[in-house]
Amino acid sequence: MTGERLIYLPLGGAGEIGMNAYVFGWGRPGQEQLLVVDLGVTFGNMETTPGIDLILPDIAWLEERRERIMGIVVTHAHEDHIGALAHVWPRLRAPIHARPFTAAIARLKLEEREIVPDEALHVAPTWPGTVTIGPFRVGFVPISHSIPESAGLVIDTPGGRIVHSADFKIDRHPVVGEAFDSAVWEAIGREGVLALTCDSTNVFVGHPGRSESSLREPLGQLMREATGLVVATTFASNVARLKTLADAAREAGRSVCLLGRAMKRMVDVAQDTGLLTDFPPTVAPEDAADIPRENLLILATGSQGEPRAATAQLAAQGYMGLTLREGDTFLFSSRTIPGNERSVIRIMNQLSEKGVDVIDDEGGRYHVSGHANRPDLETFHRLIAPRWIIPMHGEHRHLREHVKLAEAGGFAAVLATNGMMVDLSGDAPRLVEQVETGRVYLDGTAMIGAMDGVVRDRLRMARNGHVTVTLILDEEEQPLGEPWCDLMGLPERGRSQDSLRDLLESELSRFVERADARTIRDDERLEKEMIRIVRQTAQNEIGKKPEVTVVVSRLA
Amino acid sequence: MTGERLIYLPLGGAGEIGMNAYVFGWGRPGQEQLLVVDLGVTFGNMETTPGIDLILPDIAWLEERRERIMGIVVTHAHEDHIGALAHVWPRLRAPIHARPFTAAIARLKLEEREIVPDEALHVAPTWPGTVTIGPFRVGFVPISHSIPESAGLVIDTPGGRIVHSADFKIDRHPVVGEAFDSAVWEAIGREGVLALTCDSTNVFVGHPGRSESSLREPLGQLMREATGLVVATTFASNVARLKTLADAAREAGRSVCLLGRAMKRMVDVAQDTGLLTDFPPTVAPEDAADIPRENLLILATGSQGEPRAATAQLAAQGYMGLTLREGDTFLFSSRTIPGNERSVIRIMNQLSEKGVDVIDDEGGRYHVSGHANRPDLETFHRLIAPRWIIPMHGEHRHLREHVKLAEAGGFAAVLATNGMMVDLSGDAPRLVEQVETGRVYLDGTAMIGAMDGVVRDRLRMARNGHVTVTLILDEEEQPLGEPWCDLMGLPERGRSQDSLRDLLESELSRFVERADARTIRDDERLEKEMIRIVRQTAQNEIGKKPEVTVVVSRLA
């Protein structure tokens, strides 16, 4: 029998940005006690996952080992770290640990899904306090990020110390919450760190990151100089940004109105947990219209162009009685996540059509990132001085570049993507198993596997349209009438200028008339032939092959 | 009867980037003789136009007036200026005028659609030569852009001179083709310009544009320092970039291989028309594999992530016998057009997985834009010194900003978007008519109107899936068996964990059993009710309402 080992296994987030789910384990091979760090989601899109609201990591591997899960730690309350928790918790039922703000958000999310989390949800102490979770002693170390109370983790195990950076930046003046404290991290490093699992998001950004507090002056100037209403959008969870914007507004004589459910909720939770103490009093949306435009700042959700959020609605028709007009200013105090450009640009143009001045983050004047840039990563590597660096939280290209960066700094580094179980117990990290990982889609209220073919069929219908073919055969297996077609998502006519439907039906009729008894008796063959005819005829006529549903009814 | 007037009417390109189509007219109101400038396309996307290959401007307005179209001018051979020409020319049949390179591309495109363009296609003289097109004397003035032989237009009319910038940048060392010549443009301006219709693409870019020639040094360094194969992708039409890349490769001892049909075609046409005289000899793709990797540069199509292009195929499995591996370098000498990020990033990650070093344009070291930046626009305004500036070639936000920029420089400016007919004959430009404009989709080989509902149905099926309901009624209008369902793009089961199909069928059966004779006799009512039941049942079960096709068969 082999001895005990320390393993690292990313189930999401390593090889993608989003859907973070990391597992650490200690014990005999195949019997490790497990610690889950974060259970996040990523979002669907029309291009690859139409109709899908959320994408979750497949937790089948964890579920099969649920009796070995000692705890779930949530590092911070961003959706890509906490979003899957309430969806999958009933299948894992392990204790949850998080700092107060994150725990408060987790509670809301669990309650929304009618899970009463009292026994499961534990508020973690702040470092140097620790919590013991099975064989792991876990410390929640304050680390600066774009949401309050992000926690880097110190995970002490019998096999050595792991530092898990979580999402972080080096910000010594973060406006809300704790500053990045080099001394603390250096002390943690000095005690000896086996492995650092480290955020890779901004590894390609060459300049040092800028502090949240550097936005105060430019935002102040903007609020003072704007002559009409100012609307600003940013992630609701960026409480420091909301604070900076609100403070700048107050100084410029503007009242603040929070628009969008998430905006209100985040400010409420931040106030309830004592993180946000001097946020200006806000006016309710229904009262905001009475305030002179030049004395108002609206903080609106929807910086990524989400169609139902406040920003999209303000740009279209208006929202809760508030409308925009010539002379107003709309600030995107945010970065557009790749893939959302089209939606955001559409909104910007709608605003432009109303005469609203749109200010985006071109040049970074009104937005700073929440992730450590390349030089900041180097700084963090040196502070922790681990034996090995394992990049996480990044696409493959980010992880690969982060490995190179670490190696250039003199550290050994390991590229481990989702599903790669790495044994950290030996002289060098070793890939010991490739675990099957995957994605699960939340489609409306149903969960479907990414490989179930549901989305593939949708994409095909979206590209090629759909034809239903109906044929009735009587008791003697003679066609009763002719086959007919119903088209959806297809042009009415093509090359010949005849009706596409008529053409398809006449080709199918011809086939049925001539088909021999064996074909007619054979459902499968009949279906296959009719699909072929529809697709071939359509290809000739309109240059594409539709998806086809064939319904053959036999009167028995 | 009123007198003659000079009109400007954008049918595409003013309020969007892409699909350029501008009209100028001179004559009595409603009887103007017309000059069409450019007939371009834009590209579809899964998000808003799944299955659509190309989007063309709706030319119904022009077609109704085709006997009044004196000519079609093509300023340059980019798809967003020339791409619709071959598709719509048979409906307009007016003479086409372009400079030699552009005319050669136009000829290829017309011939591909089996149009023999001999009589229609005229090679335009270079300024100060002009061509008379009805009441217009049109001069093709060389102007620098990211394709050879872009032409700004001087359009002299009885109502005054118009300068149409076309797509341009101020590049005094453009590598291939004519440099921007301030003296020429200044002279044109000095003779008096009524209106300047001007490119707005880069109005938000604050720094002066950089010359194509500035890339020579960094690209040379990259080719020298790379140790393995180098692949570079850029727009095939950017002949100057291909030249710079090829020259840098030659100096670094690398042979050049052109990969992708468009790449070969553009180089051929540029050589045939005498624009490209000293391009290095190329090796055929089938011979490239025999060349040591460190002695090879591949120039590949597909910089925007197009799935069938050389870049995407190289990143996936390989292309024409060429495969990539650890130690190779892949350069995106291009900018990702908003909306294409997801596809490009997917390719970058595939390359990263192969161990290929991906270099993108982060920082602009390996790419310069083909459009005039904000300070360059100001320079051009001053050179032309028109009475009015009419921004074009931009989304609404670009046009609006360009108006502001022009006004800040002391010029009167007009914001005119697609469909706005502007009378330039009076003391000030005047909106005289709002023409109905629109988009036409090329779907496979069929043309469909953007408002036909075809794409709307596709998007709905993509989001919500599709259910076919079949019901057969016998001669007595009694249901023959039960209604049944075929599902496509839908989860197999939802909340109850029962088969969604079974649930839908049993709800429909129950309805049919209970339905009264009047309902059963009424096709429309029956269909409506069954659709309602399917959608409601699905909503309860999976939280979304599918698209439904109902087929009721009555045995007569």
mmCIF file with all atom_site columns, C-alpha atoms in Angstrom, chain A residues 156-275:
data_model
loop_
_atom_site.group_PDB
_atom_site.id
_atom_site.type_symbol
_atom_site.label_atom_id
_atom_site.label_alt_id
_atom_site.label_comp_id
_atom_site.label_asym_id
_atom_site.label_entity_id
_atom_site.label_seq_id
_atom_site.pdbx_PDB_ins_code
_atom_site.Cartn_x
_atom_site.Cartn_y
_atom_site.Cartn_z
_atom_site.occupancy
_atom_site.B_iso_or_equiv
_atom_site.pdbx_formal_charge
_atom_site.auth_seq_id
_atom_site.auth_comp_id
_atom_site.auth_asym_id
_atom_site.auth_atom_id
_atom_site.pdbx_PDB_model_num
ATOM 1   C CA . ASP A 1 156 ? -1.758  23.902 5.530   1.00 0.00 ? 156 ASP A CA 1
ATOM 2   C CA . THR A 1 157 ? -1.763  20.178 4.928   1.00 0.00 ? 157 THR A CA 1
ATOM 3   C CA . PRO A 1 158 ? 0.266   17.281 6.284   1.00 0.00 ? 158 PRO A CA 1
ATOM 4   C CA . GLY A 1 159 ? 2.014   17.365 2.911   1.00 0.00 ? 159 GLY A CA 1
ATOM 5   C CA . GLY A 1 160 ? 2.973   21.013 3.094   1.00 0.00 ? 160 GLY A CA 1
ATOM 6   C CA . ARG A 1 161 ? 1.557   24.483 2.674   1.00 0.00 ? 161 ARG A CA 1
ATOM 7   C CA . ILE A 1 162 ? -0.411  25.575 -0.355  1.00 0.00 ? 162 ILE A CA 1
ATOM 8   C CA . VAL A 1 163 ? -1.157  29.196 -1.113  1.00 0.00 ? 163 VAL A CA 1
ATOM 9   C CA . HIS A 1 164 ? -4.170  29.716 -3.343  1.00 0.00 ? 164 HIS A CA 1
ATOM 10  C CA . SER A 1 165 ? -4.108  33.317 -4.538  1.00 0.00 ? 165 SER A CA 1
ATOM 11  C CA . ALA A 1 166 ? -7.770  33.419 -5.528  1.00 0.00 ? 166 ALA A CA 1
ATOM 12  C CA . ASP A 1 167 ? -8.552  36.402 -7.749  1.00 0.00 ? 167 ASP A CA 1
ATOM 13  C CA . PHE A 1 168 ? -6.362  39.276 -6.711  1.00 0.00 ? 168 PHE A CA 1
ATOM 14  C CA . LYS A 1 169 ? -4.553  42.450 -7.540  1.00 0.00 ? 169 LYS A CA 1
ATOM 15  C CA . ILE A 1 170 ? -1.919  44.354 -5.636  1.00 0.00 ? 170 ILE A CA 1
ATOM 16  C CA . ASP A 1 171 ? -3.837  47.392 -4.424  1.00 0.00 ? 171 ASP A CA 1
ATOM 17  C CA . ARG A 1 172 ? -2.560  49.278 -1.415  1.00 0.00 ? 172 ARG A CA 1
ATOM 18  C CA . HIS A 1 173 ? -5.499  51.754 -1.477  1.00 0.00 ? 173 HIS A CA 1
ATOM 19  C CA . PRO A 1 174 ? -8.524  49.755 -2.516  1.00 0.00 ? 174 PRO A CA 1
ATOM 20  C CA . VAL A 1 175 ? -11.150 52.318 -1.307  1.00 0.00 ? 175 VAL A CA 1
ATOM 21  C CA . VAL A 1 176 ? -13.307 49.595 0.270   1.00 0.00 ? 176 VAL A CA 1
ATOM 22  C CA . GLY A 1 177 ? -11.932 46.643 2.203   1.00 0.00 ? 177 GLY A CA 1
ATOM 23  C CA . GLU A 1 178 ? -8.447  45.574 3.106   1.00 0.00 ? 178 GLU A CA 1
ATOM 24  C CA . ALA A 1 179 ? -5.338  46.763 1.301   1.00 0.00 ? 179 ALA A CA 1
ATOM 25  C CA . PHE A 1 180 ? -2.848  44.308 -0.111  1.00 0.00 ? 180 PHE A CA 1
ATOM 26  C CA . ASP A 1 181 ? -0.348  43.734 2.675   1.00 0.00 ? 181 ASP A CA 1
ATOM 27  C CA . SER A 1 182 ? 3.062   42.606 1.437   1.00 0.00 ? 182 SER A CA 1
ATOM 28  C CA . ALA A 1 183 ? 4.324   41.969 4.946   1.00 0.00 ? 183 ALA A CA 1
ATOM 29  C CA . VAL A 1 184 ? 1.572   39.465 5.660   1.00 0.00 ? 184 VAL A CA 1
ATOM 30  C CA . TRP A 1 185 ? 2.148   37.581 2.424   1.00 0.00 ? 185 TRP A CA 1
ATOM 31  C CA . GLU A 1 186 ? 5.875   37.644 2.850   1.00 0.00 ? 186 GLU A CA 1
ATOM 32  C CA . ALA A 1 187 ? 5.519   36.141 6.329   1.00 0.00 ? 187 ALA A CA 1
ATOM 33  C CA . ILE A 1 188 ? 3.287   33.430 4.936   1.00 0.00 ? 188 ILE A CA 1
ATOM 34  C CA . GLY A 1 189 ? 5.885   32.706 2.313   1.00 0.00 ? 189 GLY A CA 1
ATOM 35  C CA . ARG A 1 190 ? 8.724   32.698 4.779   1.00 0.00 ? 190 ARG A CA 1
ATOM 36  C CA . GLU A 1 191 ? 7.185   29.755 6.611   1.00 0.00 ? 191 GLU A CA 1
ATOM 37  C CA . GLY A 1 192 ? 7.691   27.680 3.486   1.00 0.00 ? 192 GLY A CA 1
ATOM 38  C CA . VAL A 1 193 ? 5.227   27.163 0.678   1.00 0.00 ? 193 VAL A CA 1
ATOM 39  C CA . LEU A 1 194 ? 5.066   24.018 -1.377  1.00 0.00 ? 194 LEU A CA 1
ATOM 40  C CA . ALA A 1 195 ? 2.806   25.272 -4.138  1.00 0.00 ? 195 ALA A CA 1
ATOM 41  C CA . LEU A 1 196 ? 1.196   28.519 -5.197  1.00 0.00 ? 196 LEU A CA 1
ATOM 42  C CA . THR A 1 197 ? -1.945  28.190 -7.290  1.00 0.00 ? 197 THR A CA 1
ATOM 43  C CA . CYS A 1 198 ? -2.138  31.603 -8.875  1.00 0.00 ? 198 CYS A CA 1
ATOM 44  C CA . ASP A 1 199 ? -4.531  33.859 -10.828 1.00 0.00 ? 199 ASP A CA 1
ATOM 45  C CA . SER A 1 200 ? -3.404  34.189 -14.483 1.00 0.00 ? 200 SER A CA 1
ATOM 46  C CA . THR A 1 201 ? -6.042  36.546 -15.930 1.00 0.00 ? 201 THR A CA 1
ATOM 47  C CA . ASN A 1 202 ? -3.797  39.522 -16.656 1.00 0.00 ? 202 ASN A CA 1
ATOM 48  C CA . VAL A 1 203 ? -0.521  37.763 -17.384 1.00 0.00 ? 203 VAL A CA 1
ATOM 49  C CA . PHE A 1 204 ? -0.402  39.435 -20.809 1.00 0.00 ? 204 PHE A CA 1
ATOM 50  C CA . VAL A 1 205 ? -0.765  42.949 -19.399 1.00 0.00 ? 205 VAL A CA 1
ATOM 51  C CA . GLY A 1 206 ? 2.716   44.385 -19.198 1.00 0.00 ? 206 GLY A CA 1
ATOM 52  C CA . HIS A 1 207 ? 2.327   47.451 -16.986 1.00 0.00 ? 207 HIS A CA 1
ATOM 53  C CA . PRO A 1 208 ? 1.836   47.391 -13.219 1.00 0.00 ? 208 PRO A CA 1
ATOM 54  C CA . GLY A 1 209 ? -1.782  47.451 -12.113 1.00 0.00 ? 209 GLY A CA 1
ATOM 55  C CA . ARG A 1 210 ? -3.366  50.694 -10.971 1.00 0.00 ? 210 ARG A CA 1
ATOM 56  C CA . SER A 1 211 ? -5.109  51.255 -7.676  1.00 0.00 ? 211 SER A CA 1
ATOM 57  C CA . GLU A 1 212 ? -8.865  51.597 -7.391  1.00 0.00 ? 212 GLU A CA 1
ATOM 58  C CA . SER A 1 213 ? -8.217  54.885 -5.622  1.00 0.00 ? 213 SER A CA 1
ATOM 59  C CA . SER A 1 214 ? -6.583  56.383 -8.736  1.00 0.00 ? 214 SER A CA 1
ATOM 60  C CA . LEU A 1 215 ? -10.063 56.709 -10.254 1.00 0.00 ? 215 LEU A CA 1
ATOM 61  C CA . ARG A 1 216 ? -11.254 59.186 -7.660  1.00 0.00 ? 216 ARG A CA 1
ATOM 62  C CA . GLU A 1 217 ? -9.848  62.256 -9.385  1.00 0.00 ? 217 GLU A CA 1
ATOM 63  C CA . PRO A 1 218 ? -10.911 61.572 -12.985 1.00 0.00 ? 218 PRO A CA 1
ATOM 64  C CA . LEU A 1 219 ? -14.379 60.481 -11.845 1.00 0.00 ? 219 LEU A CA 1
ATOM 65  C CA . GLY A 1 220 ? -14.680 63.599 -9.709  1.00 0.00 ? 220 GLY A CA 1
ATOM 66  C CA . GLN A 1 221 ? -13.807 65.771 -12.674 1.00 0.00 ? 221 GLN A CA 1
ATOM 67  C CA . LEU A 1 222 ? -16.327 63.990 -14.863 1.00 0.00 ? 222 LEU A CA 1
ATOM 68  C CA . MET A 1 223 ? -19.139 64.445 -12.321 1.00 0.00 ? 223 MET A CA 1
ATOM 69  C CA . ARG A 1 224 ? -18.338 68.133 -11.894 1.00 0.00 ? 224 ARG A CA 1
ATOM 70  C CA . GLU A 1 225 ? -18.065 68.928 -15.573 1.00 0.00 ? 225 GLU A CA 1
ATOM 71  C CA . ALA A 1 226 ? -21.065 67.000 -16.866 1.00 0.00 ? 226 ALA A CA 1
ATOM 72  C CA . THR A 1 227 ? -23.984 69.359 -17.392 1.00 0.00 ? 227 THR A CA 1
ATOM 73  C CA . GLY A 1 228 ? -26.871 66.913 -17.480 1.00 0.00 ? 228 GLY A CA 1
ATOM 74  C CA . LEU A 1 229 ? -27.734 63.607 -15.897 1.00 0.00 ? 229 LEU A CA 1
ATOM 75  C CA . VAL A 1 230 ? -24.848 61.189 -15.399 1.00 0.00 ? 230 VAL A CA 1
ATOM 76  C CA . VAL A 1 231 ? -25.398 57.450 -15.576 1.00 0.00 ? 231 VAL A CA 1
ATOM 77  C CA . ALA A 1 232 ? -22.543 55.123 -14.690 1.00 0.00 ? 232 ALA A CA 1
ATOM 78  C CA . THR A 1 233 ? -22.525 51.383 -15.138 1.00 0.00 ? 233 THR A CA 1
ATOM 79  C CA . THR A 1 234 ? -20.125 48.883 -13.622 1.00 0.00 ? 234 THR A CA 1
ATOM 80  C CA . PHE A 1 235 ? -20.327 45.457 -12.032 1.00 0.00 ? 235 PHE A CA 1
ATOM 81  C CA . ALA A 1 236 ? -22.642 45.717 -9.031  1.00 0.00 ? 236 ALA A CA 1
ATOM 82  C CA . SER A 1 237 ? -20.184 43.638 -7.026  1.00 0.00 ? 237 SER A CA 1
ATOM 83  C CA . ASN A 1 238 ? -17.481 46.273 -7.451  1.00 0.00 ? 238 ASN A CA 1
ATOM 84  C CA . VAL A 1 239 ? -18.539 47.988 -4.252  1.00 0.00 ? 239 VAL A CA 1
ATOM 85  C CA . ALA A 1 240 ? -15.391 50.127 -4.143  1.00 0.00 ? 240 ALA A CA 1
ATOM 86  C CA . ARG A 1 241 ? -16.217 51.520 -7.580  1.00 0.00 ? 241 ARG A CA 1
ATOM 87  C CA . LEU A 1 242 ? -19.781 52.273 -6.484  1.00 0.00 ? 242 LEU A CA 1
ATOM 88  C CA . LYS A 1 243 ? -18.350 54.059 -3.471  1.00 0.00 ? 243 LYS A CA 1
ATOM 89  C CA . THR A 1 244 ? -15.912 56.103 -5.557  1.00 0.00 ? 244 THR A CA 1
ATOM 90  C CA . LEU A 1 245 ? -18.627 57.035 -8.022  1.00 0.00 ? 245 LEU A CA 1
ATOM 91  C CA . ALA A 1 246 ? -21.055 57.935 -5.243  1.00 0.00 ? 246 ALA A CA 1
ATOM 92  C CA . ASP A 1 247 ? -18.477 60.007 -3.377  1.00 0.00 ? 247 ASP A CA 1
ATOM 93  C CA . ALA A 1 248 ? -17.553 61.866 -6.545  1.00 0.00 ? 248 ALA A CA 1
ATOM 94  C CA . ALA A 1 249 ? -21.233 62.491 -7.195  1.00 0.00 ? 249 ALA A CA 1
ATOM 95  C CA . ARG A 1 250 ? -21.854 63.781 -3.689  1.00 0.00 ? 250 ARG A CA 1
ATOM 96  C CA . GLU A 1 251 ? -18.978 66.238 -3.997  1.00 0.00 ? 251 GLU A CA 1
ATOM 97  C CA . ALA A 1 252 ? -20.379 67.435 -7.308  1.00 0.00 ? 252 ALA A CA 1
ATOM 98  C CA . GLY A 1 253 ? -23.785 68.033 -5.705  1.00 0.00 ? 253 GLY A CA 1
ATOM 99  C CA . ARG A 1 254 ? -25.403 64.973 -7.230  1.00 0.00 ? 254 ARG A CA 1
ATOM 100 C CA . SER A 1 255 ? -27.759 62.581 -5.476  1.00 0.00 ? 255 SER A CA 1
ATOM 101 C CA . VAL A 1 256 ? -27.239 58.912 -6.113  1.00 0.00 ? 256 VAL A CA 1
ATOM 102 C CA . CYS A 1 257 ? -29.858 56.493 -7.402  1.00 0.00 ? 257 CYS A CA 1
ATOM 103 C CA . LEU A 1 258 ? -29.217 52.753 -7.634  1.00 0.00 ? 258 LEU A CA 1
ATOM 104 C CA . LEU A 1 259 ? -30.880 51.164 -10.640 1.00 0.00 ? 259 LEU A CA 1
ATOM 105 C CA . GLY A 1 260 ? -31.130 47.412 -11.039 1.00 0.00 ? 260 GLY A CA 1
ATOM 106 C CA . ARG A 1 261 ? -31.764 44.735 -8.455  1.00 0.00 ? 261 ARG A CA 1
ATOM 107 C CA . ALA A 1 262 ? -28.145 43.555 -8.168  1.00 0.00 ? 262 ALA A CA 1
ATOM 108 C CA . MET A 1 263 ? -26.923 47.099 -7.512  1.00 0.00 ? 263 MET A CA 1
ATOM 109 C CA . LYS A 1 264 ? -29.258 47.567 -4.590  1.00 0.00 ? 264 LYS A CA 1
ATOM 110 C CA . ARG A 1 265 ? -28.530 44.124 -3.211  1.00 0.00 ? 265 ARG A CA 1
ATOM 111 C CA . MET A 1 266 ? -24.742 44.490 -3.242  1.00 0.00 ? 266 MET A CA 1
ATOM 112 C CA . VAL A 1 267 ? -24.846 47.852 -1.507  1.00 0.00 ? 267 VAL A CA 1
ATOM 113 C CA . ASP A 1 268 ? -27.278 46.458 1.068   1.00 0.00 ? 268 ASP A CA 1
ATOM 114 C CA . VAL A 1 269 ? -25.099 43.444 1.831   1.00 0.00 ? 269 VAL A CA 1
ATOM 115 C CA . ALA A 1 270 ? -21.946 45.556 1.991   1.00 0.00 ? 270 ALA A CA 1
ATOM 116 C CA . GLN A 1 271 ? -23.665 47.889 4.445   1.00 0.00 ? 271 GLN A CA 1
ATOM 117 C CA . ASP A 1 272 ? -25.183 45.060 6.496   1.00 0.00 ? 272 ASP A CA 1
ATOM 118 C CA . THR A 1 273 ? -21.812 43.388 6.867   1.00 0.00 ? 273 THR A CA 1
ATOM 119 C CA . GLY A 1 274 ? -20.222 46.647 7.942   1.00 0.00 ? 274 GLY A CA 1
ATOM 120 C CA . LEU A 1 275 ? -17.933 46.973 4.933   1.00 0.00 ? 275 LEU A CA 1
#
